[in-house]
mmCIF file of C-alpha atoms in Angstrom:
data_model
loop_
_atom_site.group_PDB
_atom_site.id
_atom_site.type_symbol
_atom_site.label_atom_id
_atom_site.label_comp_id
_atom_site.label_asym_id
_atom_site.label_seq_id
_atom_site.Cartn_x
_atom_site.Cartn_y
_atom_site.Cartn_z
ATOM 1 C CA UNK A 186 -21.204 -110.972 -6.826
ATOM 2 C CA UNK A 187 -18.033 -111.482 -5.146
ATOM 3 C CA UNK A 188 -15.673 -110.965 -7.725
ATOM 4 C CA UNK A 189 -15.409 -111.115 -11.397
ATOM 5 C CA UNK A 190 -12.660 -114.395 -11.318
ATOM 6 C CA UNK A 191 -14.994 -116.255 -8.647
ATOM 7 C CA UNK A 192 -17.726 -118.653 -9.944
ATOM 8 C CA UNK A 193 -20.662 -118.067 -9.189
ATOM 9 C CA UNK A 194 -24.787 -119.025 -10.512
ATOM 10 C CA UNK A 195 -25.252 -116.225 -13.067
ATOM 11 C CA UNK A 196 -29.010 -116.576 -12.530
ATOM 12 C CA UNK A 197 -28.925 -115.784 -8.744
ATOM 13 C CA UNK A 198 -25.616 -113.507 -8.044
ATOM 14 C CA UNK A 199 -27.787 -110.485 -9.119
ATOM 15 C CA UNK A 200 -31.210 -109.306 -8.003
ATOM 16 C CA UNK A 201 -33.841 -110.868 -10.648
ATOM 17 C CA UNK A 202 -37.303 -108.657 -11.496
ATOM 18 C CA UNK A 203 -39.578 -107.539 -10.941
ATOM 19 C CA UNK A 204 -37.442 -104.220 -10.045
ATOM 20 C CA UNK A 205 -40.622 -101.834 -9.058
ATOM 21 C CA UNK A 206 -41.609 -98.182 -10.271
ATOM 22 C CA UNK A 207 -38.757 -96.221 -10.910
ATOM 23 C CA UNK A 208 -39.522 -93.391 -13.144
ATOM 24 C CA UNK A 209 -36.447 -90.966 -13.814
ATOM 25 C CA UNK A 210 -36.189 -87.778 -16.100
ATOM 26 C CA UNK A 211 -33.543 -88.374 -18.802
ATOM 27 C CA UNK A 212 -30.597 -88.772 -18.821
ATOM 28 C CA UNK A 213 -31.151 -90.607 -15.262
ATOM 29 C CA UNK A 214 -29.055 -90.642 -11.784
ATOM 30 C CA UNK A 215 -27.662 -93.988 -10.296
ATOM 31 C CA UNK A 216 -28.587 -92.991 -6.637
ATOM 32 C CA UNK A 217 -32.159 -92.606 -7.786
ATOM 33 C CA UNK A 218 -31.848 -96.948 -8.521
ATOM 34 C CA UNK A 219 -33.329 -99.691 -6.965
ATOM 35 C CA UNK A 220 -31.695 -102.151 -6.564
ATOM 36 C CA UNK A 221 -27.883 -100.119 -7.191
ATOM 37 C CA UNK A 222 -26.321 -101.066 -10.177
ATOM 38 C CA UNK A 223 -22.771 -103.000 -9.781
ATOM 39 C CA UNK A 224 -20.034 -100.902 -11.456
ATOM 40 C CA UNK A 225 -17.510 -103.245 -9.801
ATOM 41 C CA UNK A 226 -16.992 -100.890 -7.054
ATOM 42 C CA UNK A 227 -16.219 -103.753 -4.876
ATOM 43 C CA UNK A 228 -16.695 -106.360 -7.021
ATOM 44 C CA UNK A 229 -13.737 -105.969 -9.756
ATOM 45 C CA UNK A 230 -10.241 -106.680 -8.945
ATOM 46 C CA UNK A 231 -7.266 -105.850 -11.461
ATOM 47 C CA UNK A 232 -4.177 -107.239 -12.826
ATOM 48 C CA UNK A 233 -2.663 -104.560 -14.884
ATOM 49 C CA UNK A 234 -3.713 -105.668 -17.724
ATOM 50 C CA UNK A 235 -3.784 -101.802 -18.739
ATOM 51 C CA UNK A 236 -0.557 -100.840 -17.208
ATOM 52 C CA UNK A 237 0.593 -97.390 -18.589
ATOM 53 C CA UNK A 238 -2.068 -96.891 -21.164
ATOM 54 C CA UNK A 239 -4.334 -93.664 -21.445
ATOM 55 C CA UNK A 240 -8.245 -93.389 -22.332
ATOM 56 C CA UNK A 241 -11.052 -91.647 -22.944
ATOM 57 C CA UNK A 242 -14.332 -92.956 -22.094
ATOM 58 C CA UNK A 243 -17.652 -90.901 -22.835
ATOM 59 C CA UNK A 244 -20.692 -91.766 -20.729
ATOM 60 C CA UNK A 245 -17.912 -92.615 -18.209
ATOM 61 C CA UNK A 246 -20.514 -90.479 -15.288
ATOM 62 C CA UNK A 247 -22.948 -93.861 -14.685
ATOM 63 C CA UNK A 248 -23.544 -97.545 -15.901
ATOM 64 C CA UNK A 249 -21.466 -99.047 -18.728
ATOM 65 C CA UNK A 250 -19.220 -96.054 -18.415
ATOM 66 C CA UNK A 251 -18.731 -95.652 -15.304
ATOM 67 C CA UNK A 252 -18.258 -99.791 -14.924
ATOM 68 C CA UNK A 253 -15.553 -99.428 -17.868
ATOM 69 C CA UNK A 254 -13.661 -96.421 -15.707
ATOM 70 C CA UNK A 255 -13.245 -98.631 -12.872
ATOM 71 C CA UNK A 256 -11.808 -101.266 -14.638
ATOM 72 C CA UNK A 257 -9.569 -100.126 -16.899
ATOM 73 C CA UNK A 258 -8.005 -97.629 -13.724
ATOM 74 C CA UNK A 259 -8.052 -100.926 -11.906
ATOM 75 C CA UNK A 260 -6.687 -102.202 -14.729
ATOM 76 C CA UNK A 261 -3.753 -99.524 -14.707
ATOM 77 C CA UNK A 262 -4.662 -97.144 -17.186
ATOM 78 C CA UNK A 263 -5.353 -93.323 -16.841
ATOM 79 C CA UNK A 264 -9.212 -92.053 -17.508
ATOM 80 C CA UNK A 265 -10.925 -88.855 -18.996
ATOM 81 C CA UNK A 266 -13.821 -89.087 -18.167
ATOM 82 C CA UNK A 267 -16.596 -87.700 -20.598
ATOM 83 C CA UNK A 268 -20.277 -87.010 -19.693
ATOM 84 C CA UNK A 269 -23.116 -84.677 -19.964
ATOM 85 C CA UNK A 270 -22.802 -81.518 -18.002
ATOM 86 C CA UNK A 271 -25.931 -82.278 -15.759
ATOM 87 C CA UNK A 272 -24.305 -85.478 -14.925
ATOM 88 C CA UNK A 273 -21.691 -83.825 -12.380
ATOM 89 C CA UNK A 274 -22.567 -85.518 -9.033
ATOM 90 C CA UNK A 275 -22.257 -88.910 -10.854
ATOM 91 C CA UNK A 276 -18.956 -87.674 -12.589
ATOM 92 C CA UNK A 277 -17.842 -86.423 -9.620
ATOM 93 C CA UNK A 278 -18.141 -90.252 -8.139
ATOM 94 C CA UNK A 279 -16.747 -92.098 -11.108
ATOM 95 C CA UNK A 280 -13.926 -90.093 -11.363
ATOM 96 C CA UNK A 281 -13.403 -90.694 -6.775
ATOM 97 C CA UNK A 282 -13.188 -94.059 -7.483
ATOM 98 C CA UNK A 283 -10.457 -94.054 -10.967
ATOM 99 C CA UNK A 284 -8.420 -91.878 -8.483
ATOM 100 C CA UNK A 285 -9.266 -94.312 -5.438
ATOM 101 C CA UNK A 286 -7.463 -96.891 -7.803
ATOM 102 C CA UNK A 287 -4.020 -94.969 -8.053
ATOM 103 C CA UNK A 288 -4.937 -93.490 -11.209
ATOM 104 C CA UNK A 289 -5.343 -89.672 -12.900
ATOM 105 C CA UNK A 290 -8.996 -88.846 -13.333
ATOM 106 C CA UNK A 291 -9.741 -86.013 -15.705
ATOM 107 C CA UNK A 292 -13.188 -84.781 -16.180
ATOM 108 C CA UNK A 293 -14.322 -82.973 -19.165
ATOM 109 C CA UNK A 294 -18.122 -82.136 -19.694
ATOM 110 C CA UNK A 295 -19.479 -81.872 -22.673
ATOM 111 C CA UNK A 296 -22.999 -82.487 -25.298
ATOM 112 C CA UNK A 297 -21.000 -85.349 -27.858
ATOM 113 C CA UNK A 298 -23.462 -84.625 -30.201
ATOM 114 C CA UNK A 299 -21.992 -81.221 -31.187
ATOM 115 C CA UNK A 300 -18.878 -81.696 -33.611
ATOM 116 C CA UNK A 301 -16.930 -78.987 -31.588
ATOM 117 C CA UNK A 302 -17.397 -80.591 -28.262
ATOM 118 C CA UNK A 303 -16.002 -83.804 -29.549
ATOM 119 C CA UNK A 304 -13.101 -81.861 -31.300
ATOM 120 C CA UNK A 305 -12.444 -80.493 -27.970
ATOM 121 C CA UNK A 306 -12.961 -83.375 -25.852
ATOM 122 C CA UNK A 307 -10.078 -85.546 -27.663
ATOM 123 C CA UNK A 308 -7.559 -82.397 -27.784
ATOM 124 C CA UNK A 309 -8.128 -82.050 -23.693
ATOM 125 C CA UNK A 310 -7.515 -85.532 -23.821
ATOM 126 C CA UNK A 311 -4.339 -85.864 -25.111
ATOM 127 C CA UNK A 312 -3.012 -82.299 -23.536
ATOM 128 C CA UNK A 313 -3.421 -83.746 -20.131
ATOM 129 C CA UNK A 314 -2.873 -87.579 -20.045
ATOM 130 C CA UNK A 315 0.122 -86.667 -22.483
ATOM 131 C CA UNK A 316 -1.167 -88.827 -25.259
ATOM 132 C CA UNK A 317 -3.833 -91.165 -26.242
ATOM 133 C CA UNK A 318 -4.004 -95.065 -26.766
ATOM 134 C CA UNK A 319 -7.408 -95.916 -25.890
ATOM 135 C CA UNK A 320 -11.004 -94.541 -26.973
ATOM 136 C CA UNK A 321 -14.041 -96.272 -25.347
ATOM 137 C CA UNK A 322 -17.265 -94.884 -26.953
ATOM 138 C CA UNK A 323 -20.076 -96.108 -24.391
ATOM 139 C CA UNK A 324 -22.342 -92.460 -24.609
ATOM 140 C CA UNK A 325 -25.450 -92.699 -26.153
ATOM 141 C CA UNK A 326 -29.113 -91.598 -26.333
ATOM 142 C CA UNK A 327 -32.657 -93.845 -26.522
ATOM 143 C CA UNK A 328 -36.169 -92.841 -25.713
ATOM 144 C CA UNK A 329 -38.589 -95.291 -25.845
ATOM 145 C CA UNK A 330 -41.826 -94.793 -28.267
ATOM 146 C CA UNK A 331 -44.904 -97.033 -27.259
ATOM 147 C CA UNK A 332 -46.628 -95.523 -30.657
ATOM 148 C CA UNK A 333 -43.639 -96.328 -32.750
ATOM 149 C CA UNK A 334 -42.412 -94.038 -35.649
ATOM 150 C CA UNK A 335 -45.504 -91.802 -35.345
ATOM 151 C CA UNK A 336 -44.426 -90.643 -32.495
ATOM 152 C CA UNK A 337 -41.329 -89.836 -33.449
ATOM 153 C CA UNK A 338 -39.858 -86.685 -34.328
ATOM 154 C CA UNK A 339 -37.496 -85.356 -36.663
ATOM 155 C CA UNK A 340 -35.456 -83.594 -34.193
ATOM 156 C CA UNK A 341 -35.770 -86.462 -31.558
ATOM 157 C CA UNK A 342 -34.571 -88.953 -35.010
ATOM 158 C CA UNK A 343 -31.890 -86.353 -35.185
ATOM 159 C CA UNK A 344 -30.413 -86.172 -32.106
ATOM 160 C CA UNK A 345 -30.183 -89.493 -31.392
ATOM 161 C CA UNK A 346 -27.865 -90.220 -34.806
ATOM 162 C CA UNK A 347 -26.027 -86.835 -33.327
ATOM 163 C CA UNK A 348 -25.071 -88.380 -30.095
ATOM 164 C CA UNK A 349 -25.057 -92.059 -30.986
ATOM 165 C CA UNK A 350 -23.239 -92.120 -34.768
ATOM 166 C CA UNK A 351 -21.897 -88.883 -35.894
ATOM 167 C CA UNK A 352 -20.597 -88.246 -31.984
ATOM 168 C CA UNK A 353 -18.206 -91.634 -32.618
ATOM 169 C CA UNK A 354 -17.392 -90.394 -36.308
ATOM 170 C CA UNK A 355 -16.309 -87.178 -35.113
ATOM 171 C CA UNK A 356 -14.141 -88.643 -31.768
ATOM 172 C CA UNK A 357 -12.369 -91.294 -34.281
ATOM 173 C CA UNK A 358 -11.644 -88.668 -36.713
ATOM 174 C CA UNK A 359 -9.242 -86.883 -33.966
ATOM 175 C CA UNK A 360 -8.611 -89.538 -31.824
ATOM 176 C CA UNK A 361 -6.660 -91.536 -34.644
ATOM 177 C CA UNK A 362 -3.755 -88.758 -35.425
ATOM 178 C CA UNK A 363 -2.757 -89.550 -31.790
ATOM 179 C CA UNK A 364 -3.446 -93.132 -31.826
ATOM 180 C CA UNK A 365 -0.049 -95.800 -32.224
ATOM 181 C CA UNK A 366 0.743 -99.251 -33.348
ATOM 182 C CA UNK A 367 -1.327 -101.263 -30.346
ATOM 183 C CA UNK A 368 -3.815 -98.808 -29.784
ATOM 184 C CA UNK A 369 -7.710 -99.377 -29.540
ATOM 185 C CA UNK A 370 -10.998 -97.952 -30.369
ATOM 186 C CA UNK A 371 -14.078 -100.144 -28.800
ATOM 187 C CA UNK A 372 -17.714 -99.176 -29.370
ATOM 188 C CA UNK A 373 -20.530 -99.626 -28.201
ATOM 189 C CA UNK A 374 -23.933 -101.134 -29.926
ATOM 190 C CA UNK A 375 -26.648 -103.401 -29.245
ATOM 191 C CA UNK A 376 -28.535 -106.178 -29.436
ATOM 192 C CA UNK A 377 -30.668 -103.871 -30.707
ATOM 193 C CA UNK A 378 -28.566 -103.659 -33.755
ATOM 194 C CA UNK A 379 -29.905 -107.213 -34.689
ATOM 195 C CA UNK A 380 -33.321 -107.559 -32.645
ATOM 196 C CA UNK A 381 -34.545 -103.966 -33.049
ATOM 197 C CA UNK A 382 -37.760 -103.118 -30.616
ATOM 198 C CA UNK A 383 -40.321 -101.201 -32.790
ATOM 199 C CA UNK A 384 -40.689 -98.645 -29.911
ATOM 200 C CA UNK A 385 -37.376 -97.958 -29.811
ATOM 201 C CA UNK A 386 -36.907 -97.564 -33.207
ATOM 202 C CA UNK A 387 -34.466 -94.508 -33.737
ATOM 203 C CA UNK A 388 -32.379 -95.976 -31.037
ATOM 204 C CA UNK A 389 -32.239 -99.013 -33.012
ATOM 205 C CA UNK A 390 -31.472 -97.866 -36.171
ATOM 206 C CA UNK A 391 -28.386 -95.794 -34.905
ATOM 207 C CA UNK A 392 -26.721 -99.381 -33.631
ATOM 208 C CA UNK A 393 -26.762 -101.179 -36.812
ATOM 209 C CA UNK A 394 -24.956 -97.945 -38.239
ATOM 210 C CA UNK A 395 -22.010 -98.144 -35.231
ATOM 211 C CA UNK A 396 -22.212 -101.945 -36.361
ATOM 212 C CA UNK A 397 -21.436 -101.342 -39.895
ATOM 213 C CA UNK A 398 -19.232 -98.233 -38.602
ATOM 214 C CA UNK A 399 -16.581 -100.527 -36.743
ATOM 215 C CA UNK A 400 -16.147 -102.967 -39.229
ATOM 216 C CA UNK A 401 -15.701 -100.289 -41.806
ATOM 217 C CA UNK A 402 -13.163 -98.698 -39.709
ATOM 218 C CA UNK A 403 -11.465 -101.716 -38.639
ATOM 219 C CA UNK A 404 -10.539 -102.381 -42.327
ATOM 220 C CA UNK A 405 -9.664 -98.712 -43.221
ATOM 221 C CA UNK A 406 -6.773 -98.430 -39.685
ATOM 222 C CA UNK A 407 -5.544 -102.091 -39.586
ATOM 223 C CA UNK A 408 -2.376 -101.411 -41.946
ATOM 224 C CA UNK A 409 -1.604 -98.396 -38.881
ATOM 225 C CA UNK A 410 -1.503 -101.318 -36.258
ATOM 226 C CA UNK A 411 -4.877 -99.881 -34.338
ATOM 227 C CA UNK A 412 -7.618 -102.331 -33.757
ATOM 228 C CA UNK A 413 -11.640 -101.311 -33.645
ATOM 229 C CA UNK A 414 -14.132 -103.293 -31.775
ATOM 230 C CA UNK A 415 -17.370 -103.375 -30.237
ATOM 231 C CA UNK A 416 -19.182 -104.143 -27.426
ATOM 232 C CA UNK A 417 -23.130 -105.123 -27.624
ATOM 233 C CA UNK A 418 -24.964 -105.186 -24.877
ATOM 234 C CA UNK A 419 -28.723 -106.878 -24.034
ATOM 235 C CA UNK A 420 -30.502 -105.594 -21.208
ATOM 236 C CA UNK A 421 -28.474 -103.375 -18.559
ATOM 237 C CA UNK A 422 -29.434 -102.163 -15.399
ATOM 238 C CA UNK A 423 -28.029 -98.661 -15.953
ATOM 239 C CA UNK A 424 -30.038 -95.062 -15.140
ATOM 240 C CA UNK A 425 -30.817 -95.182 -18.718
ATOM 241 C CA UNK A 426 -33.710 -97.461 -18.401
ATOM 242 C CA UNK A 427 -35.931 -95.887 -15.864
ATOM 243 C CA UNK A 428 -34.896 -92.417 -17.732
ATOM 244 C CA UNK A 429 -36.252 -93.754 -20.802
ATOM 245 C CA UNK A 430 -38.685 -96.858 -21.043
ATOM 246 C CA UNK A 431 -42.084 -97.302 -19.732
ATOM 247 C CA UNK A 432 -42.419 -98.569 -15.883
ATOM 248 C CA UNK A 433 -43.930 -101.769 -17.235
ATOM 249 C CA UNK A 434 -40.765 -102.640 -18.945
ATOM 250 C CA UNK A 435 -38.592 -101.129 -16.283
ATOM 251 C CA UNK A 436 -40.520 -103.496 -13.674
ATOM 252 C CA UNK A 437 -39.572 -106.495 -15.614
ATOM 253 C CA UNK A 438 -36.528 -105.613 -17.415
ATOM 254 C CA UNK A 439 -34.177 -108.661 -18.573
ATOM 255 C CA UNK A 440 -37.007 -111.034 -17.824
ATOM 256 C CA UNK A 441 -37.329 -112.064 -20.859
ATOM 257 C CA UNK A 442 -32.978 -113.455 -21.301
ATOM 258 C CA UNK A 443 -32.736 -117.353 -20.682
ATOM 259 C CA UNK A 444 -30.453 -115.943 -17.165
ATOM 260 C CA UNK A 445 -33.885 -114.280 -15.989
ATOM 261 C CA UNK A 446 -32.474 -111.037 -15.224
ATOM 262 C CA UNK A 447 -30.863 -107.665 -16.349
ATOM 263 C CA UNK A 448 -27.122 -108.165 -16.432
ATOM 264 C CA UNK A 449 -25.183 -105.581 -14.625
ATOM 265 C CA UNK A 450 -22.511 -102.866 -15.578
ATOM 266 C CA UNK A 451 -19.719 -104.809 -14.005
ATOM 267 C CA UNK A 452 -20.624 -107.384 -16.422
ATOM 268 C CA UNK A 453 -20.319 -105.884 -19.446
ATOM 269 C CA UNK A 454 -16.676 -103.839 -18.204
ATOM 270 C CA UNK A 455 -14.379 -106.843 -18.434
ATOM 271 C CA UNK A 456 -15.316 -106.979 -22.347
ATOM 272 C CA UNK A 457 -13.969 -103.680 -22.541
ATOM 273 C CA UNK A 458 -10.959 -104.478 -20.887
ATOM 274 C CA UNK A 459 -10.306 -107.718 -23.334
ATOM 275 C CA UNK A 460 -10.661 -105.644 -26.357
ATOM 276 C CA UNK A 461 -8.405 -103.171 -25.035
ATOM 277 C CA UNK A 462 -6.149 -105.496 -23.624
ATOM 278 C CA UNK A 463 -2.075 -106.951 -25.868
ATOM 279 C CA UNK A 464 -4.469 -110.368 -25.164
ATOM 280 C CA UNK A 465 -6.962 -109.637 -27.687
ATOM 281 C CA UNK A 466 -4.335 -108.962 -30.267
ATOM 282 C CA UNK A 467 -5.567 -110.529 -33.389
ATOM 283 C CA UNK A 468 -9.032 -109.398 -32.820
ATOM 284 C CA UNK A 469 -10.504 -106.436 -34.717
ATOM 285 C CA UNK A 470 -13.755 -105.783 -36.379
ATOM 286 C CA UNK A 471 -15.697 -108.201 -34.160
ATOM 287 C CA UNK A 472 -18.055 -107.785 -31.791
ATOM 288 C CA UNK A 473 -18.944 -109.483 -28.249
ATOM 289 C CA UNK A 474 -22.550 -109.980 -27.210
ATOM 290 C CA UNK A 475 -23.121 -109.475 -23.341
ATOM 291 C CA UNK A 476 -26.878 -110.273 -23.479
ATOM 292 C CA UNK A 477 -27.769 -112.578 -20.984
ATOM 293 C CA UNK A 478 -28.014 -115.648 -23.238
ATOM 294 C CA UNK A 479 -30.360 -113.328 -25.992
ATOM 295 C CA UNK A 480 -29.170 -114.301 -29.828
ATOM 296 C CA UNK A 481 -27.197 -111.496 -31.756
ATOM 297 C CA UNK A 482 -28.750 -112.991 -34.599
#
């Protein structure tokens, strides 16, 4: 892709699969990736857009995250970065290029799915950007399950409504004391929130919740002047898939959207930035699909 204003073929200015064996233990590295993903390292340009305004983004280390760092620093805003503490090398990159940008970078490694860790992440937050006006909740946990919910355990059911749903009630519960008229919370669901896969069932099930969780929320802050919305992705080539699907499906991932392909991380940022962004003003409790053509519903 050249850049995210030029136009382009949508079916051809990405690599199509099959993508090959790529097998990864969870939670997945980006350098491990074939082809790279596109976090619009040199594909997204900026406009300030974001001029001034400070976030936190969890899963900010790799793939949606990461994408969403680089263009809301491009963007002009100033980035914590959250992520998993085995995640430092990609971290460590994410947080090069916000600063490469102009902007402040602040790392802070943590497990979201741990009350106390997001307590802590959102007070770091706000003690060293000096306030708070964004929160972009991207983290999030799958493992695929050929045999369905046999295979699935309680603690593996449990973790992944730990990390995925309570993680985002527990950030929003301290992020909004800090948040002002013309702030922003955007999430992060699914397609799967609409087309669930029956192997990846627990997954699943914790996007329709962040579904019915932002337009809940929505309704209960929009007399305070702070809008919640959410992004929901189809099939993105992020370390996520080759950490947790089977190589059949990471051979042929996104085949199956009318674009022929997996859509990239670069792709999905520039949602982020429009819900974010004064232009999206009268927008709250929706959602925007980013699923290569693939029906919400």
């Amino acid at each position: 892709m050249t850049d995210q204003h030029t136009p382009q073929d949508p079916t051809d200015q990405y690599p199509q699969p099959p993508y090959g064996e790529q097998q990864q233990p969870h939670p997945g590295y980006t350098e491990s990736m074939s082809p790279r993903p596109d976090h619009g390292e040199k594909t997204y340009v900026g406009s300030e857009k974001l001029k001034g305004r400070k976030a936190v983004i969890t899963g900010a280390d790799s793939g949606i995250g990461r994408a969403v760092a680089i263009a809301f620093a491009r963007e002009g805003a100033d980035v914590v970065l959250s992520y998993l503490r085995e995640e430092e090398e990609d971290a460590e990159e994410a947080a090069r290029l916000v600063r490469e940008a102009g902007r402040t970078a602040v790392k802070i490694p943590g497990n979201l799915a741990e009350e106390s860790e997001c307590l802590r992440l959102i007070d770091e937050a706000v003690a060293e950007l000096g306030g708070l006006d964004l929160l972009v909740n991207v983290a999030g946990f799958q493992m695929a399950r050929p045999g369905g919910i046999a295979e699935i355990s309680t603690e593996e059911f449990d973790h992944t409504f730990k990390t995925n749903v309570y993680s985002m009630f527990w950030l929003c519960k301290a992020a909004l004391p800090h948040l002002k008229p013309g702030s922003s919370i955007i999430n992060t669901h699914s397609i799967q929130a609409y087309q669930p896969t029956p192997s990846l069932l627990a997954y699943a099930s914790t996007k329709g919740a962040i579904l019915n969780f932002t337009k809940g929320l929505a309704q209960d802050v929009a007399e305070e002047g702070i809008r919640v919305n959410a992004v929901a992705p189809g099939p993105i080539w992020t370390p996520l898939q080759p950490a947790t699907q089977p190589e059949d499906k990471v051979d042929n991932f996104g085949a199956d959207t009318p674009l022929g392909r997996a859509g990239q991380p670069a792709e999905v940022a520039p949602s982020y930035v429009f819900l974010a962004s004064q232009e999206s003003s009268f927008i709250t409790g929706e959602t925007i699909g980013v699923t290569g053509g693939r029906p919400l519903a």
